[in-house]
Short mmCIF file of C-alpha atoms in Angstrom, two decimals:
data_model
loop_
_atom_site.label_atom_id
_atom_site.label_comp_id
_atom_site.label_asym_id
_atom_site.label_seq_id
_atom_site.Cartn_x
_atom_site.Cartn_y
_atom_site.Cartn_z
CA MET A 25 55.80 -2.47 -32.50
CA SER A 26 53.50 -2.17 -29.51
CA ILE A 27 55.09 -2.38 -26.07
CA PRO A 28 53.73 -5.30 -24.00
CA ARG A 29 52.19 -4.62 -20.62
CA PHE A 30 52.22 -6.83 -17.54
CA ARG A 31 50.29 -6.98 -14.30
CA LEU A 32 52.49 -7.80 -11.31
CA ARG A 33 51.16 -9.04 -7.98
CA GLY A 34 52.12 -7.25 -4.79
CA ARG A 35 51.36 -4.36 -2.49
CA ILE A 36 51.59 -0.95 -4.11
CA ALA A 37 53.56 1.39 -1.87
CA PRO A 38 52.74 5.13 -1.89
CA THR A 39 56.43 6.02 -1.66
CA ALA A 40 59.59 4.01 -2.24
CA PRO A 41 61.39 2.75 0.87
CA THR A 42 64.44 4.79 1.76
CA SER A 43 67.54 3.31 0.19
CA PRO A 44 71.07 4.60 -0.47
CA ASP A 45 70.78 3.16 -3.98
CA THR A 46 67.80 5.32 -4.99
CA PRO A 47 69.18 8.87 -4.94
CA ALA A 48 67.12 11.94 -5.62
CA ALA A 49 68.61 11.99 -9.11
CA ALA A 50 66.29 9.11 -9.96
CA GLN A 51 63.36 11.53 -9.90
CA ALA A 52 65.08 14.35 -11.73
CA THR A 53 65.67 15.19 -15.36
CA PRO A 54 69.39 15.73 -16.17
CA ASP A 55 70.28 19.17 -17.50
CA ASP A 56 71.30 17.78 -20.88
CA GLY A 57 67.83 16.30 -21.48
CA LEU A 58 69.20 12.96 -22.70
CA VAL A 59 67.21 11.09 -20.07
CA ALA A 60 63.90 12.04 -18.50
CA VAL A 61 62.28 10.14 -15.63
CA ALA A 62 58.54 10.61 -16.07
CA SER A 63 57.26 8.32 -13.33
CA ARG A 64 58.38 6.20 -10.41
CA ARG A 65 56.29 3.53 -8.68
CA THR A 66 57.02 0.99 -5.96
CA LEU A 67 55.74 -2.55 -5.49
CA ILE A 68 56.31 -4.87 -2.54
CA PRO A 69 56.02 -8.26 -4.30
CA GLY A 70 53.96 -11.12 -2.92
CA ARG A 71 52.10 -14.32 -3.76
CA ALA A 72 48.40 -15.07 -4.00
CA ARG A 73 48.83 -18.05 -1.66
CA ASP A 74 49.93 -15.59 1.02
CA GLY A 75 46.81 -13.50 0.54
CA VAL A 76 48.43 -10.78 -1.59
CA SER A 77 45.91 -9.55 -4.15
CA GLY A 78 47.19 -6.13 -5.27
CA GLU A 79 48.26 -5.64 -8.88
CA LEU A 80 50.40 -3.07 -10.64
CA GLU A 81 50.34 -2.73 -14.41
CA VAL A 82 53.69 -1.83 -15.98
CA ALA A 83 55.00 -1.37 -19.51
CA GLY A 84 57.59 -3.82 -20.75
CA ASP A 85 60.15 -1.09 -21.41
CA GLU A 86 60.02 0.43 -17.93
CA VAL A 87 63.30 0.34 -16.02
CA VAL A 88 63.14 -1.72 -12.83
CA ARG A 89 65.27 -1.50 -9.72
CA VAL A 90 65.13 -4.93 -8.04
CA GLU A 91 66.33 -4.93 -4.43
CA LEU A 92 66.97 -8.34 -2.89
CA ASP A 93 66.82 -9.29 0.77
CA ASN A 94 70.62 -9.41 0.96
CA GLY A 95 70.97 -5.84 -0.35
CA PHE A 96 71.95 -6.73 -3.91
CA VAL A 97 70.36 -4.39 -6.46
CA LEU A 98 69.70 -5.45 -10.03
CA TRP A 99 68.74 -2.90 -12.70
CA THR A 100 66.78 -4.37 -15.60
CA ARG A 101 63.70 -3.89 -17.78
CA ALA A 102 60.22 -5.04 -16.84
CA ASP A 103 59.92 -7.37 -19.83
CA ALA A 104 63.24 -9.06 -19.01
CA LEU A 105 62.29 -9.37 -15.34
CA VAL A 106 58.99 -11.08 -16.16
CA ARG A 107 60.54 -13.34 -18.80
CA GLU A 108 63.42 -14.50 -16.61
CA HIS A 109 61.97 -14.51 -13.10
CA GLY A 110 58.19 -14.29 -13.35
CA ARG A 111 55.64 -16.96 -12.43
CA ARG A 112 52.29 -16.81 -14.19
CA SER A 113 49.23 -16.69 -11.94
CA ARG A 114 45.57 -15.68 -12.24
CA ALA A 115 44.56 -12.03 -11.99
CA ARG A 116 41.33 -10.81 -10.38
CA ASP A 117 39.63 -10.48 -13.78
CA GLY A 118 40.74 -13.92 -14.93
CA GLY A 119 43.73 -12.69 -16.95
CA ASP A 120 47.43 -13.13 -16.21
CA ALA A 121 49.14 -11.70 -13.14
CA TRP A 122 52.84 -12.27 -12.62
CA GLU A 123 54.46 -13.07 -9.30
CA ILE A 124 58.11 -12.11 -8.76
CA ASP A 125 59.28 -12.68 -5.21
CA ALA A 126 62.67 -14.30 -5.81
CA LEU A 127 65.57 -14.45 -8.28
CA ALA A 128 67.06 -17.85 -8.95
CA PRO A 129 69.30 -19.55 -11.50
CA SER A 130 67.42 -21.02 -14.42
CA ALA A 131 65.87 -24.47 -14.14
CA ASN A 132 68.65 -25.86 -16.34
CA ALA A 133 71.52 -24.63 -14.16
CA ALA A 134 73.81 -27.55 -13.39
CA THR A 135 74.43 -27.56 -9.64
CA ALA A 136 74.24 -29.89 -6.69
CA GLU A 137 73.38 -27.01 -4.38
CA ARG A 138 69.67 -26.78 -5.14
CA GLY A 139 68.90 -25.99 -1.51
CA LEU A 140 70.71 -22.72 -1.92
CA LEU A 141 68.66 -21.48 -4.86
CA GLY A 142 66.54 -18.38 -4.67
CA LEU A 143 67.22 -14.89 -3.39
CA GLY A 144 64.16 -13.10 -2.05
CA VAL A 145 63.03 -9.82 -3.63
CA ARG A 146 62.40 -7.08 -1.08
CA VAL A 147 61.07 -4.33 -3.34
CA LEU A 148 60.56 -3.45 -7.01
CA GLU A 149 60.79 0.14 -8.24
CA PHE A 150 59.57 0.97 -11.73
CA PHE A 151 60.80 4.02 -13.63
CA GLY A 152 59.07 5.40 -16.70
CA VAL A 153 62.08 6.67 -18.66
CA ARG A 154 62.40 8.60 -21.92
CA VAL A 155 65.81 8.37 -23.57
CA LYS A 156 67.15 10.13 -26.66
CA GLU A 157 68.80 7.92 -29.27
CA GLY A 158 72.45 7.22 -28.50
CA ALA A 159 72.16 8.66 -25.00
CA ALA A 160 74.18 5.90 -23.34
CA ARG A 161 77.38 6.77 -25.22
CA LYS A 162 77.05 10.50 -24.47
CA LEU A 163 76.12 9.91 -20.85
CA GLY A 164 79.03 7.49 -20.56
CA GLU A 165 81.37 10.42 -21.19
CA HIS A 166 79.66 12.47 -18.49
CA PHE A 167 79.83 9.53 -16.08
CA GLU A 168 83.57 9.11 -16.69
CA GLU A 169 84.14 12.80 -15.98
CA ARG A 170 82.27 12.50 -12.67
CA GLN A 171 84.28 9.41 -11.74
CA LEU A 172 87.61 11.14 -12.34
CA LYS A 173 86.58 14.54 -10.96
CA PRO A 174 88.26 16.82 -9.99
CA LEU A 175 91.13 15.43 -12.06
CA ALA A 176 91.23 15.16 -15.84
CA PRO A 177 92.34 12.07 -17.76
CA GLY A 178 96.11 11.80 -17.88
CA LEU A 179 99.18 10.85 -15.88
CA HIS A 180 99.28 12.04 -12.27
CA ARG A 181 101.84 11.80 -9.49
CA ALA A 182 100.65 9.40 -6.75
CA SER A 183 101.42 9.85 -3.08
CA LEU A 184 102.42 6.76 -1.12
CA ALA A 185 101.87 8.53 2.20
CA ASP A 186 99.00 7.85 4.59
CA ARG A 187 96.36 9.62 2.51
CA PHE A 188 95.48 8.81 -1.08
CA ALA A 189 96.27 11.81 -3.26
CA LEU A 190 97.04 12.47 -6.92
CA ALA A 191 98.72 15.57 -8.32
CA PRO A 192 98.42 16.46 -12.02
CA LEU A 193 101.58 16.62 -14.10
CA ALA A 194 102.17 19.58 -16.36
CA ALA A 195 102.07 18.76 -20.06
CA ASP A 196 105.79 19.46 -20.40
CA ALA A 197 106.86 17.88 -17.10
CA LYS A 198 109.67 15.35 -17.38
CA LEU A 199 109.34 12.13 -15.45
CA PRO A 200 112.10 11.54 -12.88
CA GLY A 201 114.99 9.18 -13.46
CA GLY A 202 116.99 7.24 -10.94
CA GLY A 203 114.99 4.02 -11.08
CA PRO A 204 111.83 2.35 -12.36
CA LEU A 205 108.56 4.26 -12.54
CA LEU A 206 105.67 2.74 -10.60
CA VAL A 207 102.38 3.16 -12.51
CA PHE A 208 98.86 2.28 -11.29
CA LEU A 209 96.21 1.41 -13.94
CA HIS A 210 92.59 1.38 -12.74
CA GLY A 211 89.63 -0.71 -13.90
CA THR A 212 86.32 -0.31 -15.71
CA ALA A 213 84.02 2.62 -14.89
CA SER A 214 86.37 3.56 -12.07
CA SER A 215 89.31 5.73 -11.08
CA CYS A 216 92.63 5.08 -9.41
CA GLU A 217 91.10 5.82 -6.02
CA GLY A 218 88.17 3.53 -6.81
CA SER A 219 90.44 0.64 -7.80
CA PHE A 220 93.32 1.07 -5.36
CA GLY A 221 92.04 3.36 -2.61
CA LYS A 222 91.76 0.54 -0.04
CA LEU A 223 95.56 0.38 0.05
CA TRP A 224 95.34 3.72 1.87
CA ASP A 225 92.48 2.72 4.20
CA ALA A 226 93.28 3.49 7.83
CA GLY A 227 92.26 -0.01 8.87
CA ASN A 228 94.35 -1.80 6.26
CA ALA A 229 97.50 -2.76 8.14
CA ALA A 230 98.81 -4.84 5.24
CA GLY A 231 98.26 -1.90 2.89
CA ALA A 232 100.11 0.48 5.20
CA ALA A 233 103.06 -1.90 5.46
CA ALA A 234 103.14 -2.35 1.68
CA ARG A 235 103.04 1.41 1.05
CA THR A 236 105.93 1.93 3.47
CA ARG A 237 108.01 -0.54 1.45
CA LEU A 238 106.90 1.00 -1.85
CA ALA A 239 107.66 4.53 -0.67
CA ALA A 240 111.19 3.45 0.21
CA ALA A 241 111.63 1.79 -3.17
CA TYR A 242 110.06 4.40 -5.48
CA GLY A 243 109.98 7.71 -3.60
CA GLU A 244 108.66 10.37 -5.99
CA ARG A 245 108.52 7.94 -8.91
CA ALA A 246 104.94 6.69 -8.27
CA PHE A 247 102.23 7.63 -10.79
CA ALA A 248 98.66 6.82 -11.74
CA LEU A 249 96.95 6.98 -15.12
CA GLU A 250 93.42 8.36 -14.89
CA HIS A 251 91.64 7.36 -18.09
CA ARG A 252 88.28 6.90 -19.79
CA SER A 253 87.40 3.22 -19.60
CA LEU A 254 83.98 3.15 -21.30
CA THR A 255 84.19 5.51 -24.26
CA GLU A 256 87.88 4.98 -25.11
CA SER A 257 89.63 1.71 -25.88
CA PRO A 258 92.61 0.37 -23.90
CA VAL A 259 94.74 1.09 -26.99
CA SER A 260 93.97 4.81 -26.71
CA ASN A 261 94.66 4.69 -22.97
CA ALA A 262 98.02 2.96 -23.47
CA LEU A 263 99.05 5.43 -26.16
CA ALA A 264 98.26 8.38 -23.91
CA LEU A 265 100.60 6.93 -21.29
CA ALA A 266 103.33 5.95 -23.75
CA ARG A 267 103.49 9.51 -25.06
CA ARG A 268 104.53 10.67 -21.59
CA LEU A 269 107.29 8.11 -21.13
CA PRO A 270 110.95 9.10 -21.53
CA GLN A 271 113.63 7.30 -23.49
CA ASP A 272 114.70 3.99 -21.88
CA ALA A 273 111.81 4.11 -19.43
CA GLU A 274 111.63 1.17 -17.02
CA LEU A 275 108.12 0.51 -15.71
CA HIS A 276 106.76 -1.31 -12.71
CA VAL A 277 103.01 -1.64 -13.32
CA VAL A 278 100.14 -2.43 -10.95
CA SER A 279 96.75 -2.94 -12.57
CA HIS A 280 93.21 -3.78 -11.60
CA SER A 281 90.65 -5.41 -13.91
CA ARG A 282 90.54 -3.76 -17.36
CA GLY A 283 93.67 -1.76 -16.47
CA GLY A 284 95.58 -4.99 -17.06
CA LEU A 285 94.75 -4.78 -20.76
CA ILE A 286 96.51 -1.42 -20.89
CA GLY A 287 99.48 -2.96 -19.11
CA GLU A 288 99.61 -5.83 -21.59
CA LEU A 289 99.71 -3.34 -24.47
CA LEU A 290 102.70 -1.62 -22.85
CA CYS A 291 104.49 -4.99 -23.06
CA LEU A 292 104.29 -5.08 -26.87
CA GLY A 293 107.56 -3.21 -27.23
CA GLN A 294 109.38 -6.22 -25.77
CA CYS A 295 107.95 -8.62 -28.35
CA GLU A 296 110.50 -9.81 -30.88
CA ALA A 297 109.67 -8.78 -34.46
CA VAL A 298 106.62 -6.83 -33.25
CA ARG A 299 106.97 -4.27 -36.06
CA ARG A 300 106.86 -7.00 -38.68
CA LEU A 301 104.00 -8.88 -37.06
CA LEU A 302 101.97 -5.71 -36.56
CA ASP A 303 102.74 -3.98 -39.83
CA ALA A 304 100.01 -2.28 -41.87
CA GLU A 305 98.78 -5.57 -43.29
CA GLY A 306 98.74 -7.27 -39.89
CA LEU A 307 96.82 -4.40 -38.32
CA GLN A 308 94.34 -4.35 -41.18
CA SER A 309 93.62 -8.03 -40.67
CA LEU A 310 93.35 -7.65 -36.91
CA PHE A 311 90.66 -4.97 -37.16
CA ALA A 312 89.09 -6.15 -40.40
CA ALA A 313 85.74 -7.26 -39.01
CA ASP A 314 83.66 -7.93 -35.97
CA ARG A 315 84.90 -11.35 -34.89
CA THR A 316 83.40 -11.29 -31.41
CA ILE A 317 81.26 -14.21 -30.40
CA ALA A 318 78.27 -11.87 -30.51
CA GLU A 319 75.82 -14.47 -31.76
CA GLN A 320 76.64 -16.87 -28.95
CA LEU A 321 76.20 -14.00 -26.49
CA GLY A 322 72.73 -13.33 -27.80
CA LEU A 323 73.63 -10.05 -29.52
CA GLN A 324 71.97 -9.06 -32.76
CA PRO A 325 73.94 -7.64 -35.72
CA LEU A 326 74.87 -4.00 -35.25
CA SER A 327 72.71 -1.47 -37.03
CA PRO A 328 74.31 0.27 -40.04
CA LYS A 329 74.88 3.37 -37.91
CA GLU A 330 76.42 1.37 -35.07
CA ALA A 331 78.55 -0.69 -37.45
CA LYS A 332 79.86 2.51 -39.05
CA ALA A 333 80.77 3.92 -35.64
CA ARG A 334 82.47 0.63 -34.70
CA ASP A 335 84.49 0.67 -37.93
CA HIS A 336 85.50 4.28 -37.26
CA ALA A 337 86.65 3.27 -33.77
CA TYR A 338 88.62 0.38 -35.30
CA ASP A 339 90.31 2.78 -37.73
CA ALA A 340 91.32 4.97 -34.79
CA ASP A 341 92.60 1.96 -32.83
CA ARG A 342 94.58 0.71 -35.81
CA ALA A 343 96.37 4.06 -36.12
CA ALA A 344 96.84 4.33 -32.34
CA LEU A 345 98.27 0.81 -32.11
CA ALA A 346 100.76 1.51 -34.89
CA GLU A 347 101.92 4.67 -33.09
CA LEU A 348 102.05 2.83 -29.76
CA VAL A 349 104.30 0.09 -31.12
CA GLU A 350 106.66 2.65 -32.66
CA LEU A 351 106.89 4.64 -29.43
CA LEU A 352 107.53 1.60 -27.27
CA VAL A 353 110.23 0.25 -29.61
CA GLU A 354 111.91 3.57 -30.36
CA ARG A 355 111.99 4.65 -26.71
CA LYS A 356 112.99 1.16 -25.56
CA VAL A 357 110.26 1.04 -22.91
CA ARG A 358 110.64 -1.98 -20.63
CA VAL A 359 108.10 -3.46 -18.23
CA THR A 360 110.28 -5.26 -15.70
CA ARG A 361 107.62 -5.79 -13.00
CA PHE A 362 103.92 -6.15 -13.76
CA VAL A 363 101.42 -7.15 -11.06
CA ARG A 364 98.05 -7.74 -12.74
CA ALA A 365 94.97 -8.29 -10.57
CA ALA A 366 91.67 -9.68 -11.95
CA CYS A 367 92.34 -8.83 -15.59
CA PRO A 368 89.77 -10.06 -18.17
CA ALA A 369 92.66 -10.98 -20.47
CA ARG A 370 90.67 -13.61 -22.34
CA GLY A 371 87.60 -11.41 -22.41
CA THR A 372 84.39 -11.39 -20.45
CA THR A 373 80.87 -12.16 -21.62
CA LEU A 374 79.70 -8.78 -20.30
CA ALA A 375 76.68 -10.51 -18.83
CA SER A 376 75.98 -12.58 -21.91
CA GLY A 377 75.16 -9.44 -23.82
CA ARG A 378 73.20 -8.10 -20.85
CA LEU A 379 75.23 -5.07 -19.90
CA ASP A 380 72.59 -4.06 -17.34
CA ARG A 381 73.30 -7.10 -15.15
CA TRP A 382 77.07 -6.73 -15.37
CA LEU A 383 76.93 -3.04 -14.41
CA SER A 384 74.51 -3.88 -11.58
CA MET A 385 77.12 -6.22 -10.13
CA LEU A 386 79.85 -3.59 -10.47
CA ASP A 387 77.59 -1.08 -8.71
CA PHE A 388 76.80 -3.45 -5.86
CA LEU A 389 80.39 -4.52 -5.21
CA ALA A 390 81.69 -0.94 -5.44
CA GLY A 391 79.11 0.05 -2.85
CA ARG A 392 80.37 -2.66 -0.49
CA ALA A 393 84.03 -1.79 -1.06
CA LEU A 394 83.88 1.99 -1.35
CA GLY A 395 80.87 2.87 0.76
CA GLY A 396 78.84 4.19 -2.18
CA GLY A 397 77.37 2.65 -5.32
CA LEU A 398 79.24 3.15 -8.55
CA PHE A 399 76.26 4.94 -10.11
CA ALA A 400 75.20 7.09 -7.17
CA ASP A 401 76.15 10.14 -9.24
CA GLY A 402 75.66 8.52 -12.63
CA LEU A 403 72.21 7.03 -12.53
CA ASP A 404 71.29 8.73 -15.81
CA PHE A 405 73.90 6.60 -17.60
CA LEU A 406 72.65 3.39 -15.99
CA LEU A 407 69.02 4.23 -16.81
CA ALA A 408 69.98 4.84 -20.45
CA VAL A 409 71.90 1.54 -20.67
CA VAL A 410 68.92 -0.41 -19.34
CA LYS A 411 66.27 1.45 -21.32
CA GLU A 412 68.18 1.27 -24.63
CA ARG A 413 69.40 -2.28 -24.06
CA THR A 414 72.80 -0.86 -24.88
CA ASP A 415 75.02 -3.17 -26.89
CA PRO A 416 78.51 -3.34 -25.26
CA ARG A 417 80.02 -3.18 -28.75
CA THR A 418 78.92 0.48 -29.01
CA LEU A 419 81.22 1.51 -26.14
CA PRO A 420 84.86 1.05 -27.29
CA GLY A 421 86.17 0.56 -23.77
CA LEU A 422 83.83 -2.37 -23.20
CA GLU A 423 83.94 -3.79 -26.73
CA ALA A 424 87.67 -4.38 -26.24
CA MET A 425 86.89 -6.76 -23.37
CA MET A 426 84.54 -8.98 -25.35
CA PRO A 427 85.78 -12.43 -26.36
CA GLY A 428 87.00 -12.36 -29.94
CA SER A 429 87.52 -8.59 -30.04
CA ALA A 430 90.51 -7.23 -31.91
CA LEU A 431 92.28 -6.60 -28.59
CA THR A 432 91.75 -10.08 -27.14
CA ARG A 433 92.92 -11.58 -30.46
CA LEU A 434 96.00 -9.34 -30.38
CA LEU A 435 96.89 -10.41 -26.84
CA HIS A 436 96.73 -14.07 -27.90
CA HIS A 437 98.55 -13.71 -31.21
CA PRO A 438 100.44 -17.01 -31.56
CA ASP A 439 103.65 -15.34 -32.75
CA LEU A 440 103.83 -12.50 -30.23
CA VAL A 441 106.05 -13.40 -27.26
CA THR A 442 107.06 -10.66 -24.85
CA ALA A 443 110.02 -10.53 -22.50
CA ALA A 444 108.00 -8.31 -20.15
CA ASP A 445 107.51 -9.56 -16.61
CA LEU A 446 104.10 -10.72 -15.33
CA SER A 447 102.74 -11.67 -11.91
CA VAL A 448 99.02 -12.50 -11.94
CA ILE A 449 96.74 -12.19 -8.92
CA ALA A 450 93.51 -14.07 -9.58
CA GLY A 451 90.42 -14.54 -7.44
CA ASP A 452 87.50 -16.90 -6.97
CA ALA A 453 84.64 -15.79 -4.73
CA GLU A 454 83.57 -18.54 -2.34
CA GLY A 455 81.31 -18.47 0.67
CA ASP A 456 78.14 -19.77 2.19
CA THR A 457 74.48 -18.86 2.65
CA VAL A 458 73.59 -15.58 0.90
CA TRP A 459 76.96 -15.04 -0.79
CA GLN A 460 76.96 -18.56 -2.17
CA LYS A 461 73.45 -17.98 -3.53
CA LEU A 462 74.56 -14.78 -5.20
CA LYS A 463 77.60 -16.43 -6.71
CA LEU A 464 75.46 -19.24 -8.09
CA LEU A 465 73.03 -16.77 -9.63
CA VAL A 466 75.85 -14.78 -11.24
CA THR A 467 77.55 -17.96 -12.47
CA ASP A 468 74.33 -18.84 -14.24
CA TRP A 469 73.98 -15.35 -15.71
CA PHE A 470 77.48 -14.70 -16.89
CA TYR A 471 80.15 -17.31 -16.72
CA GLY A 472 79.45 -21.00 -16.22
CA ALA A 473 82.81 -21.17 -14.38
CA ASP A 474 84.66 -19.75 -11.34
CA HIS A 475 84.76 -15.95 -11.01
CA ASP A 476 85.21 -13.06 -8.59
CA LEU A 477 81.61 -11.87 -9.26
CA VAL A 478 82.79 -9.66 -12.16
CA VAL A 479 85.59 -11.42 -14.10
CA ASN A 480 85.92 -15.12 -14.92
CA THR A 481 88.87 -16.61 -13.03
CA GLY A 482 90.09 -18.54 -16.07
CA SER A 483 90.26 -15.34 -18.08
CA MET A 484 92.69 -13.76 -15.60
CA SER A 485 95.62 -15.93 -16.70
CA GLY A 486 95.45 -14.95 -20.38
CA GLY A 487 97.44 -12.32 -22.25
CA LEU A 488 100.62 -12.14 -24.29
CA ARG A 489 102.82 -15.21 -24.25
CA ARG A 490 105.91 -15.14 -22.04
CA PRO A 491 108.99 -17.37 -22.12
CA ASP A 492 109.37 -20.04 -19.46
CA GLY A 493 109.80 -18.40 -16.08
CA GLY A 494 108.53 -15.05 -17.36
CA ALA A 495 105.08 -15.23 -15.79
CA ARG A 496 103.60 -16.51 -12.54
CA PHE A 497 100.35 -16.43 -10.56
CA ARG A 498 98.65 -16.65 -7.17
CA LEU A 499 94.97 -17.48 -6.64
CA ASP A 500 92.91 -16.06 -3.77
CA ARG A 501 89.78 -18.01 -2.79
CA GLY A 502 87.20 -17.47 -0.07
CA ALA A 503 84.21 -15.51 1.19
CA ARG A 504 86.32 -12.33 1.52
CA VAL A 505 87.20 -12.42 -2.19
CA ASP A 506 85.36 -10.30 -4.71
CA HIS A 507 86.35 -8.03 -7.58
CA PHE A 508 87.06 -5.02 -5.34
CA SER A 509 88.80 -6.87 -2.49
CA TYR A 510 92.28 -7.48 -3.89
CA PHE A 511 93.86 -4.36 -2.39
CA ARG A 512 92.39 -4.77 1.09
CA ASN A 513 92.95 -8.51 1.68
CA ALA A 514 96.19 -9.19 3.49
CA ASP A 515 97.14 -12.15 1.29
CA SER A 516 96.71 -10.43 -2.07
CA VAL A 517 98.30 -7.20 -0.76
CA GLY A 518 101.31 -9.28 0.26
CA TRP A 519 101.41 -10.84 -3.21
CA LEU A 520 101.29 -7.36 -4.76
CA LEU A 521 104.35 -6.37 -2.77
CA ALA A 522 106.14 -9.64 -3.55
CA GLY A 523 105.45 -9.25 -7.28
CA LEU A 524 107.03 -5.79 -7.31
CA THR A 525 110.01 -6.43 -5.04
CA ARG A 526 111.06 -10.01 -5.89
CA GLY A 527 114.54 -10.57 -7.24
CA ASP A 528 115.10 -11.13 -10.95
CA HIS A 529 115.66 -14.84 -10.43
CA GLU A 530 113.13 -15.37 -7.64
CA ASP A 531 109.48 -16.38 -7.92
CA GLY A 532 108.37 -14.28 -4.93
CA GLY A 533 106.20 -17.15 -3.71
CA PHE A 534 104.22 -17.31 -6.97
CA ARG A 535 103.59 -20.43 -9.04
CA PRO A 536 104.25 -20.84 -12.79
CA LEU A 537 101.47 -19.29 -14.86
CA ALA A 538 101.03 -22.54 -16.75
CA GLU A 539 99.50 -24.00 -13.57
CA ALA A 540 96.83 -21.28 -13.33
CA PRO A 541 93.15 -22.05 -14.03
CA GLN A 542 92.72 -21.94 -17.80
CA THR A 543 88.99 -22.68 -18.05
CA PRO A 544 87.30 -19.96 -20.08
CA PRO A 545 83.62 -19.10 -19.59
CA ARG A 546 81.34 -21.65 -21.24
CA TRP A 547 79.68 -19.06 -23.49
CA ARG A 548 76.96 -21.08 -25.17
CA GLU A 549 75.99 -22.95 -22.03
CA ALA A 550 75.81 -19.78 -19.92
CA VAL A 551 73.68 -17.99 -22.50
CA ARG A 552 71.37 -20.97 -22.91
CA ARG A 553 70.82 -21.19 -19.16
CA ALA A 554 70.32 -17.43 -18.83
CA ARG A 555 67.58 -17.64 -21.46
CA GLY A 556 65.99 -20.64 -19.82
CA GLY A 557 66.43 -22.69 -23.00
#
């Protein structure tokens, strides 16, 4: 099939404007040869009515870096950019020229805030990229290693002093007794420092006060699980942790984002009759087929090769889950405090099948929170995802977060009820001017409901059933709220501390989980709007 070509109106720049989001790596070929950047061109977009007459011809499969006036950077393909945000105009020779000077929700987006629509495009950068088949999965492994570097995946001792620091545990090291173990579980495409590092920020007074209390309560019993979150499933991550736990281990867990799925799996051991419900037959049924809502998300059927790899991953997860349940039950592991922030417990659309947009948002927010974009050292992975139109189902760590996946079905099994504690911290990004525009655009792309710019708010209250009084929540709303803000905002940091230190018969200022927002993303509506249909 021939690749379409498009002429875009604007001023062709001889060199790209300096930007922290366009590192030198964008012009280099990685040593492994999985991705090669053959060309890079820059266009300052404009309209004919403003006297702009320049044109740049691009191939539909070129990767585009779209920088908006507010600093947000979207990575996409040229054909998707033209289809979703282009306006047809007349070229100099009478043919079509496309104008792209703003991103806006689709014309069908239901909103009363029409005056807020449209985010101006500052610059477009086009990359001619050559990618070897299956590069995204392989580069995902390299990206994870860079994120965790210099540490390897595994359980590490965490310091609660003034400086964030992790120390590896020897393979035969015994975990200390004398009280509950505090365990931090990080989120997608991140590390423990990436998810929780703001607790140690010098300017975070609430974080410093919380760490002082935690240090007094846990001493040397604080740990963090560094794990692969793209190329391994949460089941594999949970099993790796469970293998390190001693007999009669009592856990106090703090999680961010996808890390909450690992925490939920650790709660299976406290489900009555879990061995019977998750016997060989139950596990076979759970992983029998792809029951995600892939069609509604706009995803095509997996290729035979991809389906085979998915089935192999399911076989591995089935075996790992069986071992995990046995370990948790046999060792009598108990989760007696679990503070879960921004967990996609009911699944996330992963950008309605558009992984490029979802990762772009992660990159942008991480840059705001951590001072550097998520993919500053992993641009090869991002380029491969965009170029290949990578299906999230081909990365086990992401597939587990899709609505209808085996994991989301497991966590909402009608007969599984856990005695494990749960305190949910949820968020809804609100604001005005540019932030409100960005939220509206992302709502249209991904969710069709409230969100923290990465995870749907209604999804955060899902998970295993608890008995009455066994689960509670707090909801943070405002312009300061986004997916990476929970551990720097004074309110949510205070809730974290309250969730860990509350008495057994106290609510710690939380409300019953049944009162939490339950609205899931409106999948079909969001996808229809994103496609302009």
